[in-house]
Tab-separated table of C-alpha atoms in Angstrom:
chain	number	residue	atom	x	y	z
A	1	GLU	CA	75.288	116.081	69.579
A	2	ARG	CA	76.577	113.341	67.279
A	3	GLU	CA	78.620	115.881	65.279
A	4	ARG	CA	80.073	117.320	68.484
A	5	GLU	CA	81.158	113.869	69.692
A	6	ARG	CA	82.727	113.063	66.329
A	7	GLY	CA	84.578	116.382	66.370
A	8	GLU	CA	85.878	115.641	69.859
A	9	ARG	CA	87.120	112.233	68.735
A	10	GLU	CA	88.943	113.832	65.809
A	11	ARG	CA	90.592	116.383	68.090
A	12	GLU	CA	91.652	113.587	70.444
A	13	ARG	CA	93.257	111.718	67.530
A	14	GLU	CA	95.122	114.851	66.479
A	15	ARG	CA	96.514	115.249	70.004
A	16	GLU	CA	97.968	111.733	69.688
A	17	MET	CA	99.597	112.414	66.305
A	18	LEU	CA	103.353	112.525	65.870
A	19	GLU	CA	105.786	115.385	65.422
A	20	GLN	CA	108.864	113.469	64.280
A	21	VAL	CA	110.169	110.137	63.003
A	22	SER	CA	113.651	109.075	64.175
A	23	LEU	CA	115.060	106.808	61.464
A	24	PRO	CA	118.455	105.022	61.793
A	25	SER	CA	120.715	105.559	58.793
A	26	ASN	CA	121.023	101.808	58.194
A	27	ILE	CA	117.251	101.321	58.156
A	28	PHE	CA	116.980	104.288	55.793
A	29	SER	CA	119.511	102.618	53.452
A	30	ILE	CA	117.646	99.285	53.537
A	31	CYS	CA	114.275	100.926	52.819
A	32	LEU	CA	115.834	102.923	49.981
A	33	GLY	CA	117.495	99.830	48.535
A	34	HIS	CA	114.165	98.018	48.682
A	35	ALA	CA	112.425	100.926	46.927
A	36	LEU	CA	115.070	100.848	44.168
A	37	SER	CA	114.726	97.078	43.668
A	38	THR	CA	111.976	97.536	41.058
A	39	GLU	CA	110.707	100.450	39.004
A	40	TYR	CA	107.596	98.650	37.761
A	41	GLU	CA	105.672	98.059	40.991
A	42	GLU	CA	105.324	99.606	44.402
A	43	VAL	CA	107.029	97.744	47.246
A	44	MET	CA	106.357	98.043	50.954
A	45	GLY	CA	107.553	97.105	54.403
A	46	LEU	CA	106.473	97.505	58.022
A	47	LEU	CA	108.285	99.692	60.557
A	48	ILE	CA	109.177	98.229	63.947
A	49	GLY	CA	109.986	100.452	66.920
A	50	ASP	CA	108.284	102.448	69.634
A	51	VAL	CA	106.668	105.836	70.200
A	52	GLU	CA	108.388	108.084	72.735
A	53	GLY	CA	106.217	111.096	73.390
A	54	LYS	CA	105.546	112.584	69.962
A	55	VAL	CA	108.443	110.777	68.262
A	56	ALA	CA	108.288	107.429	66.450
A	57	VAL	CA	111.661	105.745	67.015
A	58	ILE	CA	112.277	103.177	64.272
A	59	LYS	CA	114.464	100.221	65.278
A	60	SER	CA	113.912	97.625	62.579
A	61	ILE	CA	111.733	96.693	59.615
A	62	ILE	CA	110.049	93.587	58.301
A	63	ILE	CA	109.350	93.005	54.619
A	64	PRO	CA	106.214	90.897	54.079
A	65	PRO	CA	105.062	89.397	50.776
A	66	ARG	CA	102.714	91.761	48.966
A	67	LEU	CA	99.049	90.838	48.732
A	68	ASP	CA	98.763	92.781	45.482
A	69	ARG	CA	101.507	93.835	43.059
A	70	LYS	CA	100.634	96.951	41.079
A	71	LYS	CA	102.461	100.015	39.826
A	72	ASP	CA	100.161	102.416	41.679
A	73	ARG	CA	99.263	100.657	44.935
A	74	VAL	CA	100.417	97.975	47.348
A	75	GLU	CA	98.699	95.902	50.026
A	76	VAL	CA	99.659	93.487	52.765
A	77	SER	CA	97.451	90.795	54.289
A	78	ASP	CA	96.095	90.779	57.840
A	79	GLU	CA	98.076	87.578	58.448
A	80	GLU	CA	101.328	89.399	57.656
A	81	LEU	CA	100.402	92.214	60.061
A	82	ILE	CA	99.879	89.611	62.789
A	83	PHE	CA	103.222	88.000	61.905
A	84	ALA	CA	104.930	91.412	62.085
A	85	ALA	CA	103.434	92.016	65.547
A	86	SER	CA	104.791	88.633	66.667
A	87	HIS	CA	108.196	89.524	65.203
A	88	ALA	CA	108.173	92.786	67.180
A	89	GLU	CA	107.466	90.852	70.375
A	90	ASP	CA	110.400	88.524	69.634
A	91	LEU	CA	112.625	91.544	69.021
A	92	SER	CA	111.525	93.029	72.357
A	93	ALA	CA	112.442	89.813	74.154
A	94	ALA	CA	115.830	89.647	72.406
A	95	THR	CA	116.845	93.276	72.969
A	96	GLY	CA	115.039	94.151	76.202
A	97	GLU	CA	113.564	97.204	74.451
A	98	THR	CA	109.903	97.887	73.772
A	99	CYS	CA	109.134	97.125	70.125
A	100	ARG	CA	105.885	97.088	68.174
A	101	VAL	CA	104.652	97.775	64.654
A	102	VAL	CA	104.526	101.581	64.421
A	103	GLY	CA	103.989	102.199	60.709
A	104	TRP	CA	104.698	101.309	57.116
A	105	TYR	CA	106.771	102.481	54.165
A	106	HIS	CA	106.272	102.051	50.461
A	107	SER	CA	107.747	103.221	47.182
A	108	HIS	CA	106.436	105.548	44.486
A	109	PRO	CA	108.284	104.577	41.284
A	110	HIS	CA	108.047	107.214	38.539
A	111	ILE	CA	105.620	109.410	40.511
A	112	THR	CA	105.823	112.171	43.107
A	113	VAL	CA	106.472	111.564	46.768
A	114	TRP	CA	103.057	112.844	47.878
A	115	PRO	CA	100.547	110.241	49.130
A	116	SER	CA	97.668	109.365	46.807
A	117	HIS	CA	94.049	109.198	47.935
A	118	VAL	CA	94.549	105.422	48.241
A	119	ASP	CA	97.574	106.003	50.501
A	120	LEU	CA	95.614	108.465	52.635
A	121	ASN	CA	92.755	105.990	53.053
A	122	THR	CA	95.147	103.135	53.890
A	123	GLN	CA	96.964	105.331	56.392
A	124	MET	CA	93.687	106.403	58.031
A	125	THR	CA	92.627	102.762	58.339
A	126	TYR	CA	95.839	101.987	60.221
A	127	GLN	CA	95.439	105.107	62.365
A	128	GLY	CA	91.994	103.856	63.343
A	129	MET	CA	93.802	101.011	65.115
A	130	ASP	CA	96.747	103.120	66.314
A	131	PRO	CA	96.545	106.964	66.142
A	132	SER	CA	100.354	107.235	66.200
A	133	TRP	CA	100.786	105.006	63.122
A	134	ILE	CA	103.199	106.609	60.637
A	135	GLY	CA	103.679	106.301	56.878
A	136	LEU	CA	106.880	106.821	54.860
A	137	ILE	CA	107.044	107.175	51.077
A	138	PHE	CA	110.198	106.830	48.950
A	139	SER	CA	109.812	108.404	45.501
A	140	CYS	CA	112.330	107.077	42.966
A	141	PHE	CA	112.925	106.590	39.234
A	142	VAL	CA	111.481	110.029	38.584
A	143	SER	CA	111.882	111.309	35.031
A	144	ALA	CA	113.189	114.315	33.114
A	145	GLU	CA	114.755	116.993	35.323
A	146	GLY	CA	114.460	114.798	38.429
A	147	ALA	CA	116.412	111.863	36.984
A	148	GLY	CA	118.358	110.081	39.692
A	149	GLN	CA	116.650	111.983	42.475
A	150	VAL	CA	115.121	110.197	45.449
A	151	GLN	CA	112.649	111.884	47.802
A	152	LEU	CA	111.334	110.827	51.196
A	153	THR	CA	108.277	112.040	53.039
A	154	SER	CA	106.655	111.021	56.314
A	155	PHE	CA	102.962	111.599	56.849
A	156	GLN	CA	99.758	110.896	58.714
A	157	SER	CA	96.169	111.366	57.517
A	158	VAL	CA	93.789	113.968	58.910
A	159	ASN	CA	90.083	114.262	58.217
A	160	VAL	CA	89.337	117.880	57.270
A	161	PRO	CA	85.610	118.774	57.491
A	162	GLY	CA	84.222	119.625	54.077
A	163	THR	CA	87.409	118.534	52.325
A	164	GLY	CA	88.037	114.935	53.298
A	165	LEU	CA	91.365	113.263	53.976
A	166	GLU	CA	94.544	115.297	53.706
A	167	ARG	CA	98.165	114.553	54.489
A	168	ARG	CA	99.832	115.919	57.597
A	169	GLU	CA	103.579	115.995	57.056
A	170	VAL	CA	105.780	114.709	59.881
A	171	ALA	CA	109.463	115.643	60.163
A	172	VAL	CA	112.043	112.885	59.568
A	173	ALA	CA	115.391	112.837	61.399
A	174	VAL	CA	117.899	110.280	60.075
A	175	ARG	CA	120.191	109.365	62.970
A	176	PRO	CA	123.663	107.856	62.444
A	177	GLN	CA	123.983	104.131	63.075
A	178	PRO	CA	127.261	102.829	61.663
A	179	ALA	CA	126.807	99.222	62.820
A	180	LEU	CA	124.298	96.878	61.203
A	181	MET	CA	122.145	95.327	63.914
A	182	ALA	CA	121.179	91.654	63.624
A	183	ALA	CA	117.531	92.524	62.908
A	184	SER	CA	118.639	94.915	60.151
A	185	VAL	CA	120.826	92.251	58.532
A	186	LYS	CA	117.888	89.859	58.575
A	187	ALA	CA	115.637	92.461	56.935
A	188	LEU	CA	118.274	93.131	54.266
A	189	GLN	CA	118.611	89.424	53.504
A	190	SER	CA	114.839	89.034	53.248
A	191	ILE	CA	114.474	91.429	50.274
A	192	PRO	CA	115.544	88.930	47.552
A	193	GLN	CA	113.887	86.056	49.413
A	194	VAL	CA	110.510	87.790	49.538
A	195	MET	CA	110.746	88.995	45.935
A	196	TYR	CA	111.621	85.487	44.748
A	197	GLN	CA	108.663	84.036	46.645
A	198	GLU	CA	106.349	86.609	45.075
A	199	GLU	CA	107.572	85.704	41.575
A	200	LYS	CA	107.202	81.978	42.252
A	201	THR	CA	103.693	82.410	43.639
A	202	ALA	CA	102.645	84.454	40.587
A	203	PHE	CA	104.134	81.811	38.266
A	204	ASP	CA	102.451	78.926	40.105
A	205	VAL	CA	99.073	80.687	39.892
A	206	ALA	CA	99.529	81.348	36.152
A	207	VAL	CA	100.476	77.717	35.454
A	208	LYS	CA	97.529	76.429	37.469
A	209	GLU	CA	95.093	78.541	35.457
A	210	ARG	CA	96.358	77.277	32.086
A	211	GLY	CA	94.591	74.459	30.299
A	212	ALA	CA	96.401	71.395	28.945
A	213	ASP	CA	95.984	72.696	25.376
A	214	GLN	CA	97.487	76.142	26.092
A	215	VAL	CA	101.035	75.103	25.216
A	216	LEU	CA	102.243	78.419	23.809
A	217	GLU	CA	100.802	80.331	26.765
A	218	THR	CA	102.585	77.979	29.165
A	219	VAL	CA	105.867	78.495	27.309
A	220	GLY	CA	105.292	82.261	27.611
A	221	ASP	CA	104.680	81.936	31.352
A	222	ASN	CA	107.943	80.019	31.741
A	223	ALA	CA	109.864	82.628	29.743
A	224	THR	CA	108.364	85.460	31.820
A	225	TYR	CA	109.258	83.667	35.049
A	226	GLU	CA	112.843	83.032	33.940
A	227	ARG	CA	113.213	86.682	32.864
A	228	ALA	CA	111.897	87.830	36.247
A	229	LEU	CA	114.431	85.630	38.065
A	230	CYS	CA	117.274	86.977	35.898
A	231	ASP	CA	116.193	90.537	36.656
A	232	LEU	CA	116.049	89.697	40.342
A	233	LEU	CA	119.574	88.286	40.231
A	234	HIS	CA	120.959	91.258	38.296
A	235	HIS	CA	119.155	94.133	40.029
A	236	VAL	CA	118.805	92.833	43.600
A	237	ASN	CA	120.967	89.836	44.513
A	238	LEU	CA	124.264	90.939	42.956
A	239	PRO	CA	124.122	94.562	44.212
A	240	LEU	CA	123.197	93.252	47.669
A	241	LEU	CA	126.141	90.828	47.606
A	242	ARG	CA	128.524	93.629	46.570
A	243	SER	CA	127.170	95.910	49.279
A	244	MET	CA	127.555	93.288	52.000
A	245	SER	CA	131.073	92.408	50.786
A	246	GLU	CA	132.058	96.080	51.003
A	247	ARG	CA	130.580	96.281	54.505
A	248	VAL	CA	132.558	93.192	55.590
A	249	GLU	CA	135.761	94.768	54.247
A	250	GLN	CA	135.012	98.001	56.142
A	251	VAL	CA	134.548	96.030	59.354
A	252	LYS	CA	137.839	94.183	58.790
A	253	GLN	CA	139.643	97.474	58.271
A	254	GLU	CA	138.134	98.872	61.444
A	255	ILE	CA	139.213	95.780	63.389
A	256	ARG	CA	142.781	96.149	62.060
A	257	ARG	CA	142.812	99.825	63.010
A	258	LEU	CA	141.623	99.090	66.547
A	259	LYS	CA	144.224	96.332	66.959
A	260	MET	CA	146.981	98.714	65.873
A	261	GLU	CA	145.755	101.368	68.320
A	262	GLY	CA	145.573	98.736	71.081
A	263	SER	CA	149.080	97.497	70.464
A	264	SER	CA	150.501	101.034	70.599
A	265	VAL	CA	148.964	101.787	74.023
């Protein structure tokens, strides 16, 4: 009887699973840029949007500070999940559209796009709270024949009897969105801010753990921190500034074109 009830619950969860993720092109670009911001650690963000039938419609993202920074896994605190839910409510009030946290994305630097057993377990934990929760993975910095290639997959976890957790691939449709929405601009700006805060927190913790007699170690911590900030400036801040400057110039050109069309009518 217990096995039958568990099987019924699993079938009910599968009926609530998604068939597609609708991802705006601008959000795709921001997630990809975030994934390419570091090749040494996984990064992550939370997806804001709504579920319409069997489709998760992504409308914005939020990038929280990582609870753990490792090359093969990434975590976010419960407090940041609560903050993201509050942010989604604010976005709903501002836009008049239903918004909530519908999933997460993270990067796989130097490894394949397929979710690891840790990813599958994390995804299943989220699905326990929301069966329609979706996961995106951006694989980048792959080596050898795949140099320069970026891959994207969307998935949910399913519990297969006798096998355990397996991935269930969900189709991704990237929809055109030429204009950057205010929430998207805010998410884009938050990438260097969050990464700086993570570096500062790690440095502060390292300094606090050093003894007064560990002079050379403290000098090493300072050098590591300064190197990290230089890397952040070179690999994140400057490319972001160039990208935004190019976008501003595109908007100016479009405004000039529309004015010329208007004057000729």
